[in-house]
Short mmCIF file of C-alpha atoms and ligand atoms in Angstrom, two decimals:
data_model
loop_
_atom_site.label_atom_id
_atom_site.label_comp_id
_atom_site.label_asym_id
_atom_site.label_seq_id
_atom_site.Cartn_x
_atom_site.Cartn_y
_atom_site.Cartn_z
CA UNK A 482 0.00 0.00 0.00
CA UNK A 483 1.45 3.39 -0.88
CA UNK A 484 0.32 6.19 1.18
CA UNK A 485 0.66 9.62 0.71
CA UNK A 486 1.03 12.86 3.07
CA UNK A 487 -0.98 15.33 1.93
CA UNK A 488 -5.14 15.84 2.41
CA UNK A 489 -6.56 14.96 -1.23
CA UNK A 490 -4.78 11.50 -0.32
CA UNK A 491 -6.63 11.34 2.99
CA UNK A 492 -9.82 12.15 0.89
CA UNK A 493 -9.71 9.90 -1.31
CA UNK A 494 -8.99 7.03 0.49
CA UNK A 495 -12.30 7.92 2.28
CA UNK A 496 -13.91 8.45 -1.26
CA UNK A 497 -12.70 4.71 -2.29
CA UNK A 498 -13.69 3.10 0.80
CA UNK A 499 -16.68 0.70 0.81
CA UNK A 500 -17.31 1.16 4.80
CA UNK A 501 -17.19 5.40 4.69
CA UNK A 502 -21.04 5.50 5.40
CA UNK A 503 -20.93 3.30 8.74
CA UNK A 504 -19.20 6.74 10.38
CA UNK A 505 -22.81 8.20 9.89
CA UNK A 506 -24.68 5.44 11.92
CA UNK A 507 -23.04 6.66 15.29
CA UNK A 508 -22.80 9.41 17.41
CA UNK A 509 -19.50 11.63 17.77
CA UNK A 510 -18.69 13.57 20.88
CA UNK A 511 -18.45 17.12 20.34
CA UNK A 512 -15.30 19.02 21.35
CA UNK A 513 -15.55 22.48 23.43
CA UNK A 514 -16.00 24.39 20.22
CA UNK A 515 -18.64 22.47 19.07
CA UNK A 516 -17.39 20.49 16.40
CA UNK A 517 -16.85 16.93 16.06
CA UNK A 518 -14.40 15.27 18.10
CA UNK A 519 -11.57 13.04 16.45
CA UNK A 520 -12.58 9.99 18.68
CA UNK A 521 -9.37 7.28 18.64
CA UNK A 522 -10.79 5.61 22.01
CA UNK A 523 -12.87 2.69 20.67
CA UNK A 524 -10.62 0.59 22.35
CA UNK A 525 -11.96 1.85 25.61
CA UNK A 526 -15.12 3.19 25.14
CA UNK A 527 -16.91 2.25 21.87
CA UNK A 528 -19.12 5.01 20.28
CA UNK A 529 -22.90 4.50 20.69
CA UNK A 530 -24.57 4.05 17.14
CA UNK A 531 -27.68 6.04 16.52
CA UNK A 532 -30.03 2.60 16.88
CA UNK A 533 -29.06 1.67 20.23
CA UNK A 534 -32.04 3.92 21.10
CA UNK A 535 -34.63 1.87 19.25
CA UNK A 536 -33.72 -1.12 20.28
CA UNK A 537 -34.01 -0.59 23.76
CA UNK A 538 -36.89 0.68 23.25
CA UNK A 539 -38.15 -1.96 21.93
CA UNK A 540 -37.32 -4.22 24.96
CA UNK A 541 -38.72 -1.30 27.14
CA UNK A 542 -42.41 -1.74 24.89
CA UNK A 543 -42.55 -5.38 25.02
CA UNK A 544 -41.51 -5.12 28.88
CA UNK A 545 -44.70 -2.41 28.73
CA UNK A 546 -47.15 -3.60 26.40
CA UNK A 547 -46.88 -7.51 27.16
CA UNK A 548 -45.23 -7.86 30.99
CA UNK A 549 -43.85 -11.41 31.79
CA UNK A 550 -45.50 -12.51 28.51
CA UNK A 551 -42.46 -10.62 27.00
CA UNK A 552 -40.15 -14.00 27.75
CA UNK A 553 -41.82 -16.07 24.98
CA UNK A 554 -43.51 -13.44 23.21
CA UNK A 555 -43.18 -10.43 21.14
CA UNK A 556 -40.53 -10.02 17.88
CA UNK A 557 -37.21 -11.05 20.35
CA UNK A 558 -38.46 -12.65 23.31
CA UNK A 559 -36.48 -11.72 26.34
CA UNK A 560 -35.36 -15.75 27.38
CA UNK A 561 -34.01 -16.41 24.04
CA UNK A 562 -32.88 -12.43 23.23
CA UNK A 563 -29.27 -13.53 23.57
CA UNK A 564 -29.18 -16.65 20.85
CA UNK A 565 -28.81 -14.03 18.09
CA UNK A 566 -26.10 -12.07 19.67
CA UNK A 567 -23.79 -15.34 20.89
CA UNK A 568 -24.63 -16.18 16.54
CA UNK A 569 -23.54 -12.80 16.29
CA UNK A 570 -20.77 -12.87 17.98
CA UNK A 571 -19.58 -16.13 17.00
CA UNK A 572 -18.91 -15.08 13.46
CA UNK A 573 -17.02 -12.33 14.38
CA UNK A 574 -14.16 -14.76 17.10
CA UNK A 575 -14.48 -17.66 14.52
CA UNK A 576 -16.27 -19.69 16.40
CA UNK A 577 -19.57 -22.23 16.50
CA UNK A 578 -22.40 -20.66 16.84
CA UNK A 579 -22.72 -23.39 20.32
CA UNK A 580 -19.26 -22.41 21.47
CA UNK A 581 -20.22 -18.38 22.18
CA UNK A 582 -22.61 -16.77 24.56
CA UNK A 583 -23.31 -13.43 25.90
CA UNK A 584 -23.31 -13.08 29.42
CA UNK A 585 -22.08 -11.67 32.41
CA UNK A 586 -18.82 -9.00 32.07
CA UNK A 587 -15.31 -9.83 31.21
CA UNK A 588 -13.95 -10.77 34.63
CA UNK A 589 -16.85 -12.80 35.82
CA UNK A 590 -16.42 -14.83 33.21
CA UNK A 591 -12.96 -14.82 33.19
CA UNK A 592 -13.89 -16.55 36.99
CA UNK A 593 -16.51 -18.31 35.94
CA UNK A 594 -13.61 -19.99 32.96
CA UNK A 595 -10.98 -20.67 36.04
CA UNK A 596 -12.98 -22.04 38.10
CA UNK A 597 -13.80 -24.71 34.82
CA UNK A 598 -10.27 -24.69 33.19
CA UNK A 599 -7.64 -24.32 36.16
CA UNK A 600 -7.69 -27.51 37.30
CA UNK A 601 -4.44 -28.11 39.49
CA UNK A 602 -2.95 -31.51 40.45
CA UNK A 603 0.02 -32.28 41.89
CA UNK A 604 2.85 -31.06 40.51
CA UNK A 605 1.18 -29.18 37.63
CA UNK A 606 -0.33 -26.02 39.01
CA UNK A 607 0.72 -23.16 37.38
CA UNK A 608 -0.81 -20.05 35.67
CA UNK A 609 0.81 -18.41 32.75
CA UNK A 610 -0.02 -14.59 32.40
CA UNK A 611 1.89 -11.25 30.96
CA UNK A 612 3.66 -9.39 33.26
CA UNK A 613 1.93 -5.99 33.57
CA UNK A 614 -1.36 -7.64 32.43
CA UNK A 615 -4.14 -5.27 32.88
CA UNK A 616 -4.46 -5.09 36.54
CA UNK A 617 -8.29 -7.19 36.44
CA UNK A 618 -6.37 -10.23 34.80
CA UNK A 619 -3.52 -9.55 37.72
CA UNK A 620 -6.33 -9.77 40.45
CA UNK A 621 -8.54 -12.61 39.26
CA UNK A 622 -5.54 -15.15 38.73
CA UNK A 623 -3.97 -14.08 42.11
CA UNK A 624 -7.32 -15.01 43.73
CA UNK A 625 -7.83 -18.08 42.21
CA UNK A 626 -4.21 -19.32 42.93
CA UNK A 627 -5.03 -18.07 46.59
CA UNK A 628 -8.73 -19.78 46.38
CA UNK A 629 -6.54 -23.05 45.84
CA UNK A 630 -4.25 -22.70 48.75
CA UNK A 631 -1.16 -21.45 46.71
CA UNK A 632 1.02 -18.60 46.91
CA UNK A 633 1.40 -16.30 43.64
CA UNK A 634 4.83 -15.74 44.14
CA UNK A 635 5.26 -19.76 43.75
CA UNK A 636 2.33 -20.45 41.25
CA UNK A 637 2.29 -17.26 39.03
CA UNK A 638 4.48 -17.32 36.19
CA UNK A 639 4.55 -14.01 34.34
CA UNK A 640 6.19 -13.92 31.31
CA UNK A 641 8.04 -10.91 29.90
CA UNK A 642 9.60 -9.17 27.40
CA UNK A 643 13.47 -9.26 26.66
CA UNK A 644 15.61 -6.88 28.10
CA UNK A 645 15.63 -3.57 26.63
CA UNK A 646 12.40 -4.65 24.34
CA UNK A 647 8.66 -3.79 24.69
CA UNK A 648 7.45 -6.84 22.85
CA UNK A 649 6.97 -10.15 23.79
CA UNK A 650 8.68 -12.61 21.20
CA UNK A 651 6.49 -15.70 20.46
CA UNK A 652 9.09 -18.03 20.16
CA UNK A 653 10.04 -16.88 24.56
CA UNK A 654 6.29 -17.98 25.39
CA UNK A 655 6.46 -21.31 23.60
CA UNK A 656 9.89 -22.16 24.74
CA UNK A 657 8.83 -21.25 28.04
CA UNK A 658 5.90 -23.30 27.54
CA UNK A 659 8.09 -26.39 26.61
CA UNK A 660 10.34 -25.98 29.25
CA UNK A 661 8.06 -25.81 32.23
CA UNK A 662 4.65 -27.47 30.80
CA UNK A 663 4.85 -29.94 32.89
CA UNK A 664 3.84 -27.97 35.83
CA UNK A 665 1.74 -25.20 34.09
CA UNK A 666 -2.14 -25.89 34.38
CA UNK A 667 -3.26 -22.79 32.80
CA UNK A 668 -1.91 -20.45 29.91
CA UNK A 669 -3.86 -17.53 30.24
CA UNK A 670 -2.95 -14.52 27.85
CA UNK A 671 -4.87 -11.29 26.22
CA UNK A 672 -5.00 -11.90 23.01
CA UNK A 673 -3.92 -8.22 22.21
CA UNK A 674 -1.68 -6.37 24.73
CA UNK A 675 -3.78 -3.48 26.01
CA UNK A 676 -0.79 -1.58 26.77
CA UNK A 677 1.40 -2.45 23.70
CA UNK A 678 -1.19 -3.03 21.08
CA UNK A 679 0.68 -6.18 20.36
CA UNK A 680 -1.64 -9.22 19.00
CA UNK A 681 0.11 -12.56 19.97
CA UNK A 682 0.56 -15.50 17.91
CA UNK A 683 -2.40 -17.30 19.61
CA UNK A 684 -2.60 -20.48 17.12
CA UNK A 685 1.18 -21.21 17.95
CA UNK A 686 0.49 -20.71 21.37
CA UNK A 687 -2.18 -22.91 22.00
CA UNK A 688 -0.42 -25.52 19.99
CA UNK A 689 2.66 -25.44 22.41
CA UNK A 690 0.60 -25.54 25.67
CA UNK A 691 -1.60 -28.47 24.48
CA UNK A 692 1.45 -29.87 23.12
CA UNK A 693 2.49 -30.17 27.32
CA UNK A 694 -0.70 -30.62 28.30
CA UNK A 695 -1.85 -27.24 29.69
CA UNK A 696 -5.23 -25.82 29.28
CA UNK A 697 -5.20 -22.50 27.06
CA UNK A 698 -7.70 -19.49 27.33
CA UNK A 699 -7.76 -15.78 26.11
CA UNK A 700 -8.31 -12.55 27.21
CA UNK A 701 -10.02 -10.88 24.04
CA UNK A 702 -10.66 -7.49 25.52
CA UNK A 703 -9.01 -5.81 22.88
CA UNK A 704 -9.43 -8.69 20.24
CA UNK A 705 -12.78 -9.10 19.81
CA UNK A 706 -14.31 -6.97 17.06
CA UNK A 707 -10.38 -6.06 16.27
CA UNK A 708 -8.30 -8.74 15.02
CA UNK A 709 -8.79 -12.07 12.87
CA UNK A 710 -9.91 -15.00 15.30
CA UNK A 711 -9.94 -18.63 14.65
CA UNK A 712 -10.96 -19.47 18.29
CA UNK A 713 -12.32 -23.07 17.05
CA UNK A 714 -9.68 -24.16 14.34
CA UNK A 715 -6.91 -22.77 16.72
CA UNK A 716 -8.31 -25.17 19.29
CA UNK A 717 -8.19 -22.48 21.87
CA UNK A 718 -10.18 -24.16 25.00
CA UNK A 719 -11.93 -20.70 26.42
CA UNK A 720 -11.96 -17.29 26.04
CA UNK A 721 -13.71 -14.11 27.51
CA UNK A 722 -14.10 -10.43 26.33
CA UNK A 723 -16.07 -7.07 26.95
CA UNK A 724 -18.36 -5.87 24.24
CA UNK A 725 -18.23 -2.32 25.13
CA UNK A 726 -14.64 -1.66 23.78
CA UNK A 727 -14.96 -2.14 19.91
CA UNK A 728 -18.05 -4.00 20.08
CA UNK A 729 -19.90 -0.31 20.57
CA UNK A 730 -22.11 -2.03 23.31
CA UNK A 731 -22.37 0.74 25.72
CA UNK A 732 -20.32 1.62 29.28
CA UNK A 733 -20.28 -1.67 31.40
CA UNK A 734 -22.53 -3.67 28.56
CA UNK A 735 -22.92 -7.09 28.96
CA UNK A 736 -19.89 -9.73 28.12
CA UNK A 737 -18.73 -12.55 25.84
CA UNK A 738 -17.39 -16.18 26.60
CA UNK A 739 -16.41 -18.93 24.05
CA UNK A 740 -15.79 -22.78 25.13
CA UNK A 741 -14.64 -24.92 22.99
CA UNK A 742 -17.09 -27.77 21.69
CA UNK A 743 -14.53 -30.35 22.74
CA UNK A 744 -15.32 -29.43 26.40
CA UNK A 745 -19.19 -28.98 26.46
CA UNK A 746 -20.27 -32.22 26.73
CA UNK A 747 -17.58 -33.04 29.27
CA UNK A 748 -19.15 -34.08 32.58
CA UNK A 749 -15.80 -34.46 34.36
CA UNK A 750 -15.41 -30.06 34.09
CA UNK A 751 -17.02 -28.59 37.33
CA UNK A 752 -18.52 -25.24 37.05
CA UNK A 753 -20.75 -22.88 38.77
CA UNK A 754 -24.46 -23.33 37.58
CA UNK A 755 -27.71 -21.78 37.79
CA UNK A 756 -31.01 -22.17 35.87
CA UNK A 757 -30.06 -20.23 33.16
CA UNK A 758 -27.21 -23.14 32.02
CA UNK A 759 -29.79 -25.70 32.45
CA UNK A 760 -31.56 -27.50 29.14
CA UNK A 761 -34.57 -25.08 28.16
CA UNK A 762 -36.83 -27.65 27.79
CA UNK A 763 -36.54 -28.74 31.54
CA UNK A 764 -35.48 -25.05 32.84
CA UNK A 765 -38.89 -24.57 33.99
CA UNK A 766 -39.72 -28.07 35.35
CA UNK A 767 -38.11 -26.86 38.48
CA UNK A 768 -36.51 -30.07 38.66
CA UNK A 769 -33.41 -30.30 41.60
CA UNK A 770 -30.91 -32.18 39.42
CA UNK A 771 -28.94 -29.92 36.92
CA UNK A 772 -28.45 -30.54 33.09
CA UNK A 773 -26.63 -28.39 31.36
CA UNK A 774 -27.33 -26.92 27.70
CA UNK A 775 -24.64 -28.74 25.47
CA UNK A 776 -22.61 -25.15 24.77
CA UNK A 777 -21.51 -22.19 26.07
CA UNK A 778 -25.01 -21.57 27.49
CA UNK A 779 -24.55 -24.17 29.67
CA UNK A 780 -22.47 -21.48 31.87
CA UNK A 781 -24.49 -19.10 31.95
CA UNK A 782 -26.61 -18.68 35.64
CA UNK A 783 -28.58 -15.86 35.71
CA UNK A 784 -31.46 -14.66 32.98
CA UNK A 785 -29.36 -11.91 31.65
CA UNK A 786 -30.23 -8.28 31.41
CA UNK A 787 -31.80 -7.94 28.05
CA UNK A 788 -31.65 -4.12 28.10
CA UNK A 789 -27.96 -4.56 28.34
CA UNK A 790 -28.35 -7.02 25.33
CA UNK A 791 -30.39 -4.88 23.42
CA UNK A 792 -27.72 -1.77 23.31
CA UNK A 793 -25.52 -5.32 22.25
CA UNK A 794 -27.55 -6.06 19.53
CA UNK A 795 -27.86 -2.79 17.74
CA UNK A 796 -24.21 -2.71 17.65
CA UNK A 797 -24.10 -6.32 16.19
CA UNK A 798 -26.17 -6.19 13.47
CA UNK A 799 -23.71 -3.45 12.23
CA UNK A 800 -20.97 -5.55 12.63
CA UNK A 801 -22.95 -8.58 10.71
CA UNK A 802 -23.79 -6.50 7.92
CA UNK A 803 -20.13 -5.52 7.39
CA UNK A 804 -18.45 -8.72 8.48
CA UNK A 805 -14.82 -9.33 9.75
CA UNK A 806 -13.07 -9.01 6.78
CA UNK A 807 -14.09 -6.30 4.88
CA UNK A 808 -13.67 -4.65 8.69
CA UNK A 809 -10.10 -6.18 9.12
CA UNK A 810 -8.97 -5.16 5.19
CA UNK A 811 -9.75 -1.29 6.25
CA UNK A 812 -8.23 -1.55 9.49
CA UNK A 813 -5.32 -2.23 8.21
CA UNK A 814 -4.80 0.39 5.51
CA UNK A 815 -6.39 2.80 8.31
CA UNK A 816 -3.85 2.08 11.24
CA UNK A 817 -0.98 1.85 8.00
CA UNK A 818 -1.71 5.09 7.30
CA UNK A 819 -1.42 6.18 10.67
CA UNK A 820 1.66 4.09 11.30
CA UNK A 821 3.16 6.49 7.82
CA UNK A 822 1.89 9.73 9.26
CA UNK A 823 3.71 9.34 12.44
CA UNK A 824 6.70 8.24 11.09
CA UNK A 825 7.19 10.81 8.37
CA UNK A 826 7.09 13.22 11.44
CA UNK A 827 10.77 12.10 12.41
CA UNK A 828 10.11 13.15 15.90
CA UNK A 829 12.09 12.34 18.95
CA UNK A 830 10.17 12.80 21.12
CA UNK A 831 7.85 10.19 20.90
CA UNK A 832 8.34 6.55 19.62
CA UNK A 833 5.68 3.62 18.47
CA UNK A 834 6.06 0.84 20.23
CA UNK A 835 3.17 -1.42 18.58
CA UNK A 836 4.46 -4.00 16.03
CA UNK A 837 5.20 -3.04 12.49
CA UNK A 838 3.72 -6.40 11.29
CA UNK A 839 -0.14 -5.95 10.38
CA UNK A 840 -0.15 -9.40 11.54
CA UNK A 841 0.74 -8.78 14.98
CA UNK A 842 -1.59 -5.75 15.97
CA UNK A 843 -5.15 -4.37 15.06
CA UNK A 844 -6.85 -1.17 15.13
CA UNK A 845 -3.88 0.76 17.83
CA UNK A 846 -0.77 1.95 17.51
CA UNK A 847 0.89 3.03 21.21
CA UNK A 848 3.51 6.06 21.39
CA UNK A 849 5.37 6.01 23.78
CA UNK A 850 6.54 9.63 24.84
CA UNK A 851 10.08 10.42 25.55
CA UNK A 852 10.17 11.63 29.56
CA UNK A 853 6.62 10.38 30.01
CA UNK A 854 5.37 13.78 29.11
CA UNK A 855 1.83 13.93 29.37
CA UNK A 856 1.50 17.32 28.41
CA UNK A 857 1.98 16.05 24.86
CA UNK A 858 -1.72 14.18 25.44
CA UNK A 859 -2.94 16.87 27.32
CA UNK A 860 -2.00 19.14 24.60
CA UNK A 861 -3.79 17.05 22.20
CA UNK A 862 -6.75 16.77 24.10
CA UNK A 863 -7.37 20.45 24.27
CA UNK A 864 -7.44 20.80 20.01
CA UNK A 865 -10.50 18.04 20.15
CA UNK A 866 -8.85 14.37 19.95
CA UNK A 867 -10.21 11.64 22.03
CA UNK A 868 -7.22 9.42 22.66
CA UNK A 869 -6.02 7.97 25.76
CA UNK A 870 -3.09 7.70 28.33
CA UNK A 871 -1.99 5.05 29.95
CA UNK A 872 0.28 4.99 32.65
CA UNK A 873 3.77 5.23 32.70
CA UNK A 874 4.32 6.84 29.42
CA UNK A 875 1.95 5.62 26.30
CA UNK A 876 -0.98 7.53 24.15
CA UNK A 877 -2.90 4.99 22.95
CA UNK A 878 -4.27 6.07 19.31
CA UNK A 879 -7.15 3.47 18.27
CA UNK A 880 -8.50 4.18 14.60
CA UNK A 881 -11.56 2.16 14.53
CA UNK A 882 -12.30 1.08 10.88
CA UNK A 883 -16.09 0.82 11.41
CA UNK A 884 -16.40 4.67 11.82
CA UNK A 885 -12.88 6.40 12.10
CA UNK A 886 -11.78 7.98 8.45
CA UNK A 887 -8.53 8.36 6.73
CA UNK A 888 -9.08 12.51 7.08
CA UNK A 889 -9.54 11.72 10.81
CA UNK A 890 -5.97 9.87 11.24
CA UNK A 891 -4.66 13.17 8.53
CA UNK A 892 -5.95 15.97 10.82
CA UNK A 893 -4.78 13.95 14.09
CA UNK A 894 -1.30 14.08 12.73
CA UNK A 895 -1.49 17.45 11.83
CA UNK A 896 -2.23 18.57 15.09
CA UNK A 897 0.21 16.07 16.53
CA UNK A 898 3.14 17.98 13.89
CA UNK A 899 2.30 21.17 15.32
CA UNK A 900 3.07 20.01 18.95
CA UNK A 901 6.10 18.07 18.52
CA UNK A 902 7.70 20.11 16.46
C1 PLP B 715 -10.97 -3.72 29.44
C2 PLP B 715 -10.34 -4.92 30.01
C3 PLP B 715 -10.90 -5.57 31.12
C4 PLP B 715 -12.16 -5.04 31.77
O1 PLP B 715 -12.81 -5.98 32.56
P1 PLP B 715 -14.34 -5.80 32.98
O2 PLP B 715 -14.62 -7.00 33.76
O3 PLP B 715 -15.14 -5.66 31.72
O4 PLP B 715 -14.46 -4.53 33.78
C5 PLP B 715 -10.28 -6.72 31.59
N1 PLP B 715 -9.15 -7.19 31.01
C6 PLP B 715 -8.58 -6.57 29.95
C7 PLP B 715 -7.34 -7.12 29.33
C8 PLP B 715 -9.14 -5.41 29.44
O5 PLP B 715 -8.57 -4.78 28.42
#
């Protein structure tokens, strides 16, 4: 791809681009001088699109006009409202549409997945995670080691980058894995470093841990709705992410969980039940002996909040309409283009730490700032652009392809020329 620095590239890139008119179906934040903001946060917060509204709605009328008749009646019944979104949502990890369900948040599943998947005996007992691994991830292992009897600083393994580099290398995880398999029960990795904006190699990896025997799950905050997934062919045995980062699902919206088919007839896998995991066809019998829905659904224990999967849904049937890789194919050229802004600015004062290798990120590219200067995203801030910082020293810049623009990544730049010049 050859990219170009001027504005009438920027143009028509958005002029040639199939997806252009998705930007219309949501709502931008507007900046202190009431224009648009340039909004590179959909990693954290996804932007609302402009159905949301009517679909909640429409929960909130059937809720109205038909009261508890609502659960089996009505255009989307509320006990089956989630069936479309774990189809949904399926598609979009590469998954069955059996192996995916919407429920909960991130770290209850994530829990809910331990308490299924980290099964330690004798010597093998391990968890794998990043060091620096968002600080939920940190906390949930630690507690589950602890819930066993162990102590994290025996039981946690936290693998890190080599000295002087911010990326992990692939080949330091497996070889890791291969070297200490034997008493590792759990691999347990984001699929895309929150931090870095580094995608790992999760096909190798789960090869290498169920070459030892260990059990392999992801953390697809930031890979869901971002990257290319293969969650079934990979063989990857759970995973977990929040909807409301590029899923668009709202602040706090309800979460996703994928097990793999080969586990969900298993009967030798404890988990935590309610009635919700329990067969539909005997749910209501009331009988005292559980038996679980053969998928996903079989974790689920509560009847979920279908307002929360309503705001899910709108956001969805965007994403179905589109598909992953039409979505993927812009991203690409979008955060490229980015990636060629930033370093035709031959600044020294910041540096981007993400991979250079399309393969090995999505829709973020992290720069680091020399010093940890925040003023530099403080300074940015104040001309209009949504961006983050994270802690010590990183902007994160997150071009979402379903409604961020080439002329949005051109004026971003721009502004970020004037400051570091
Ligand atoms: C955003 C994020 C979370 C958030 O967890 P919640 O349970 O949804 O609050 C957890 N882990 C990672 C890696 C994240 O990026």
């Amino acid at each position: 791809m050859e990219y170009h620095n001027n504005k009438e590239f920027a143009l028509k890139m958005d002029k040639e681009d199939s997806l252009a008119s998705y930007r219309y179906q949501f709502y931008f934040p507007k900046h202190t001088d009431g224009k648009e903001s340039i909004y590179f946060c959909g990693n954290s917060l996804g932007l609302q699109p402009k159905t949301t509204k009517t679909y909640i709605e429409a929960v909130l009328d059937d809720w109205k006009y038909l009261g508890v008749k609502g659960h089996f009646e009505g255009e989307n019944p509320f006990a089956t409202y989630h069936e479309d979104l774990g189809k949904k949502m399926a598609a979009i990890v590469g998954a069955k549409h059996k192996e995916v369900v919407a429920m909960n948040s991130l770290t209850v599943n994530l829990h809910l997945m331990m308490v299924t998947f980290y099964r330690p005996e004798g010597e093998r007992r391990k968890i794998v995670i990043e060091k620096n691994a968002f600080p939920s991830d940190q906390y949930a292992v630690k507690s589950q080691l602890e819930f066993h009897g162990y102590d994290p600083d025996e039981t946690l393994i936290e693998v890190e980058p080599r000295k002087g580099e911010d990326l992990l290398r692939t080949e330091d995880i497996t070889d890791l894995i291969a070297r200490e398999g034997n008493e590792i029960a759990l691999v347990l990795l984001s699929g895309l470093n929150y931090y870095t904006g580094q995608a790992y190699d999760m096909e190798s990896i789960t090869k290498a841990g169920h070459a030892m025997g260990c059990q392999v799950g992801f953390d697809l905050a930031h890979g869901a709705g971002n990257l290319k997934l293969s969650l079934h062919d990979w063989g990857v045995d759970f995973a977990v992410w929040c909807t409301y980062k590029y899923m668009n699902s709202g602040p706090g919206g309800i979460a996703g969980c994928f097990v793999h088919s080969d586990h969900i007839k298993r009967k030798d896998l404890p988990r935590f039940t309610g009635w919700w995991g329990n067969k539909k066809e005997t749910r209501f019998l009331m009988d005292d002996t559980f038996d679980p829905i053969e998928g996903a659904e079989g974790w689920q224990m509560s009847n979920e909040t279908v307002l929360s999967m309503a705001a899910l849904k709108a956001s969805l049937d965007i994403f179905d309409q589109v598909g992953m890789d039409k979505l993927i194919e812009k991203s690409r050229k979008l955060t490229g283009y980015l990636e060629f802004l930033i370093d035709g600015l031959r600044s020294d004062r910041i540096q981007v730490i993400t991979p250079k290798d399309p393969e090995a990120r999505g829709a973020q590219l992290s720069i680091r700032v020399l010093k940890s200067d925040k003023s530099l995203f403080e300074a940015i801030s104040n001309k209009g652009v949504i961006a983050d910082w994270r802690e010590p020293d990183v902007i994160r810049i997150a071009p979402a392809p379903l409604y961020n623009s080439f002329t949005d990544v051109f004026r971003f730049v721009e502004i970020l020329k004037e400051l570091v010049r």
